[in-house]
mmCIF file of C-alpha atoms in Angstrom:
data_model
loop_
_atom_site.group_PDB
_atom_site.id
_atom_site.type_symbol
_atom_site.label_atom_id
_atom_site.label_comp_id
_atom_site.label_asym_id
_atom_site.label_seq_id
_atom_site.Cartn_x
_atom_site.Cartn_y
_atom_site.Cartn_z
ATOM 1 C CA UNK A 1 87.957 110.585 89.979
ATOM 2 C CA UNK A 2 90.067 113.762 89.895
ATOM 3 C CA UNK A 3 93.788 113.587 89.530
ATOM 4 C CA UNK A 4 96.238 115.856 91.410
ATOM 5 C CA UNK A 5 100.169 116.175 90.888
ATOM 6 C CA UNK A 6 102.107 117.442 93.780
ATOM 7 C CA UNK A 7 105.473 118.996 92.920
ATOM 8 C CA UNK A 8 108.332 119.870 95.033
ATOM 9 C CA UNK A 9 111.951 120.574 94.393
ATOM 10 C CA UNK A 10 113.737 117.434 95.231
ATOM 11 C CA UNK A 11 110.509 115.324 96.294
ATOM 12 C CA UNK A 12 111.932 114.844 99.861
ATOM 13 C CA UNK A 13 109.544 114.626 101.582
ATOM 14 C CA UNK A 14 106.769 117.167 100.844
ATOM 15 C CA UNK A 15 105.420 115.683 97.653
ATOM 16 C CA UNK A 16 105.530 112.165 98.611
ATOM 17 C CA UNK A 17 103.512 112.800 101.857
ATOM 18 C CA UNK A 18 100.373 114.359 99.990
ATOM 19 C CA UNK A 19 100.493 111.468 97.508
ATOM 20 C CA UNK A 20 100.342 108.907 100.170
ATOM 21 C CA UNK A 21 97.805 111.003 102.384
ATOM 22 C CA UNK A 22 95.434 111.725 99.580
ATOM 23 C CA UNK A 23 95.628 108.278 98.113
ATOM 24 C CA UNK A 24 94.706 107.008 101.596
ATOM 25 C CA UNK A 25 92.407 109.598 102.939
ATOM 26 C CA UNK A 26 90.475 110.641 99.769
ATOM 27 C CA UNK A 27 90.688 107.345 97.850
ATOM 28 C CA UNK A 28 88.122 106.989 95.114
ATOM 29 C CA UNK A 29 87.628 110.653 95.007
ATOM 30 C CA UNK A 30 91.251 111.655 94.055
ATOM 31 C CA UNK A 31 94.159 110.130 92.649
ATOM 32 C CA UNK A 32 97.425 111.727 93.592
ATOM 33 C CA UNK A 33 100.799 111.602 91.892
ATOM 34 C CA UNK A 34 104.031 113.329 92.850
ATOM 35 C CA UNK A 35 107.082 114.730 91.008
ATOM 36 C CA UNK A 36 110.289 116.593 91.840
ATOM 37 C CA UNK A 37 111.915 119.553 89.777
ATOM 38 C CA UNK A 38 115.158 117.877 90.849
ATOM 39 C CA UNK A 39 114.174 114.234 91.712
ATOM 40 C CA UNK A 40 116.067 112.492 94.645
ATOM 41 C CA UNK A 41 115.851 109.688 97.291
ATOM 42 C CA UNK A 42 113.286 109.062 99.918
ATOM 43 C CA UNK A 43 114.137 110.274 103.292
ATOM 44 C CA UNK A 44 114.056 107.340 105.697
ATOM 45 C CA UNK A 45 112.343 109.784 108.341
ATOM 46 C CA UNK A 46 109.492 110.411 105.841
ATOM 47 C CA UNK A 47 108.891 106.604 105.565
ATOM 48 C CA UNK A 48 108.866 106.448 109.475
ATOM 49 C CA UNK A 49 106.361 109.161 110.227
ATOM 50 C CA UNK A 50 104.067 107.921 107.412
ATOM 51 C CA UNK A 51 104.215 104.314 108.694
ATOM 52 C CA UNK A 52 102.928 105.982 112.053
ATOM 53 C CA UNK A 53 99.548 106.646 110.112
ATOM 54 C CA UNK A 54 99.610 103.118 108.610
ATOM 55 C CA UNK A 55 100.706 104.568 105.117
ATOM 56 C CA UNK A 56 103.535 102.932 103.433
ATOM 57 C CA UNK A 57 105.468 105.095 101.038
ATOM 58 C CA UNK A 58 108.705 102.970 101.233
ATOM 59 C CA UNK A 59 108.136 101.803 97.596
ATOM 60 C CA UNK A 60 107.589 105.123 96.036
ATOM 61 C CA UNK A 61 110.418 106.328 93.865
ATOM 62 C CA UNK A 62 111.217 109.789 92.951
ATOM 63 C CA UNK A 63 109.904 110.987 89.630
ATOM 64 C CA UNK A 64 110.616 113.914 87.451
ATOM 65 C CA UNK A 65 108.311 116.156 85.819
ATOM 66 C CA UNK A 66 108.890 114.632 82.196
ATOM 67 C CA UNK A 67 107.398 111.465 83.486
ATOM 68 C CA UNK A 68 104.119 113.325 83.544
ATOM 69 C CA UNK A 69 104.373 114.956 80.025
ATOM 70 C CA UNK A 70 101.001 114.917 78.041
ATOM 71 C CA UNK A 71 99.008 113.892 81.079
ATOM 72 C CA UNK A 72 95.980 115.799 82.209
ATOM 73 C CA UNK A 73 95.539 116.712 85.856
ATOM 74 C CA UNK A 74 92.673 118.659 87.694
ATOM 75 C CA UNK A 75 94.996 119.991 90.054
ATOM 76 C CA UNK A 76 98.757 120.798 90.246
ATOM 77 C CA UNK A 77 99.999 121.763 93.608
ATOM 78 C CA UNK A 78 103.501 123.004 94.221
ATOM 79 C CA UNK A 79 104.881 122.507 97.781
ATOM 80 C CA UNK A 80 107.809 124.600 98.078
ATOM 81 C CA UNK A 81 108.787 128.272 96.769
ATOM 82 C CA UNK A 82 111.311 126.606 94.438
ATOM 83 C CA UNK A 83 109.035 124.354 92.872
ATOM 84 C CA UNK A 84 106.446 127.165 92.304
ATOM 85 C CA UNK A 85 109.252 129.284 90.582
ATOM 86 C CA UNK A 86 110.226 126.537 88.315
ATOM 87 C CA UNK A 87 106.712 125.592 87.218
ATOM 88 C CA UNK A 88 104.976 128.948 86.734
ATOM 89 C CA UNK A 89 102.840 127.049 84.351
ATOM 90 C CA UNK A 90 101.997 123.293 84.139
ATOM 91 C CA UNK A 91 100.091 122.760 80.891
ATOM 92 C CA UNK A 92 98.711 119.423 82.240
ATOM 93 C CA UNK A 93 96.780 121.063 85.005
ATOM 94 C CA UNK A 94 93.457 122.933 84.988
ATOM 95 C CA UNK A 95 94.194 124.557 88.485
ATOM 96 C CA UNK A 96 97.773 125.278 89.679
ATOM 97 C CA UNK A 97 97.945 126.155 93.327
ATOM 98 C CA UNK A 98 100.944 126.831 95.622
ATOM 99 C CA UNK A 99 100.788 125.440 99.158
ATOM 100 C CA UNK A 100 104.111 126.040 100.733
ATOM 101 C CA UNK A 101 105.547 124.024 103.655
ATOM 102 C CA UNK A 102 108.773 123.948 105.673
ATOM 103 C CA UNK A 103 111.274 121.639 104.607
ATOM 104 C CA UNK A 104 111.863 119.143 107.751
ATOM 105 C CA UNK A 105 115.217 117.966 106.494
ATOM 106 C CA UNK A 106 116.411 121.445 107.394
ATOM 107 C CA UNK A 107 115.929 120.860 111.105
ATOM 108 C CA UNK A 108 118.810 121.219 113.294
ATOM 109 C CA UNK A 109 119.219 118.761 116.025
ATOM 110 C CA UNK A 110 119.305 115.107 116.714
ATOM 111 C CA UNK A 111 116.758 112.478 115.882
ATOM 112 C CA UNK A 112 114.140 113.525 118.366
ATOM 113 C CA UNK A 113 113.923 116.944 116.906
ATOM 114 C CA UNK A 114 114.155 115.856 113.410
ATOM 115 C CA UNK A 115 111.245 113.288 113.898
ATOM 116 C CA UNK A 116 109.122 115.975 115.664
ATOM 117 C CA UNK A 117 109.595 118.246 112.616
ATOM 118 C CA UNK A 118 108.724 115.662 110.345
ATOM 119 C CA UNK A 119 105.525 114.715 111.997
ATOM 120 C CA UNK A 120 104.669 118.558 112.290
ATOM 121 C CA UNK A 121 105.283 119.169 108.653
ATOM 122 C CA UNK A 122 103.158 115.869 108.030
ATOM 123 C CA UNK A 123 100.403 116.750 109.991
ATOM 124 C CA UNK A 124 100.072 120.402 108.515
ATOM 125 C CA UNK A 125 100.385 118.952 104.934
ATOM 126 C CA UNK A 126 97.545 116.424 105.912
ATOM 127 C CA UNK A 127 95.257 119.140 107.164
ATOM 128 C CA UNK A 128 95.857 121.742 104.648
ATOM 129 C CA UNK A 129 95.667 119.740 101.586
ATOM 130 C CA UNK A 130 92.917 117.099 102.668
ATOM 131 C CA UNK A 131 90.661 120.221 103.689
ATOM 132 C CA UNK A 132 91.371 121.829 100.394
ATOM 133 C CA UNK A 133 90.603 118.994 98.075
ATOM 134 C CA UNK A 134 87.550 117.985 100.249
ATOM 135 C CA UNK A 135 86.046 121.566 99.764
ATOM 136 C CA UNK A 136 87.027 121.275 96.134
ATOM 137 C CA UNK A 137 85.030 118.005 95.618
ATOM 138 C CA UNK A 138 82.130 119.551 97.674
ATOM 139 C CA UNK A 139 82.499 117.306 100.625
#
């Protein structure tokens, strides 16, 4: 099984979503982990939109990169430009890839607008990352 590490600046929510999605959609083929260059809390809206897919990320906790020292990964994927700049080289990964996504927490508006933004980014992450890893695995 291949291992992939997703990195975002504060892990809200971009790094947690791919971890949950990959461990759900590609279980048995990939094992996903997530970390933040500046670890922080799990945004409640991130939990809500993942539960809509039947994926529970409520027990995930924010991890720093140091928790993955000396571990080997087949892929290290940065999900925001700040993480890409902060981690130009990650020695545990054989392939480092950058896939940038909008931060839904920056959405202006009430809860309906915020939920819509969270869903949109969740779906973009699912499509792009699952497609990429499926092709890498030769599916």
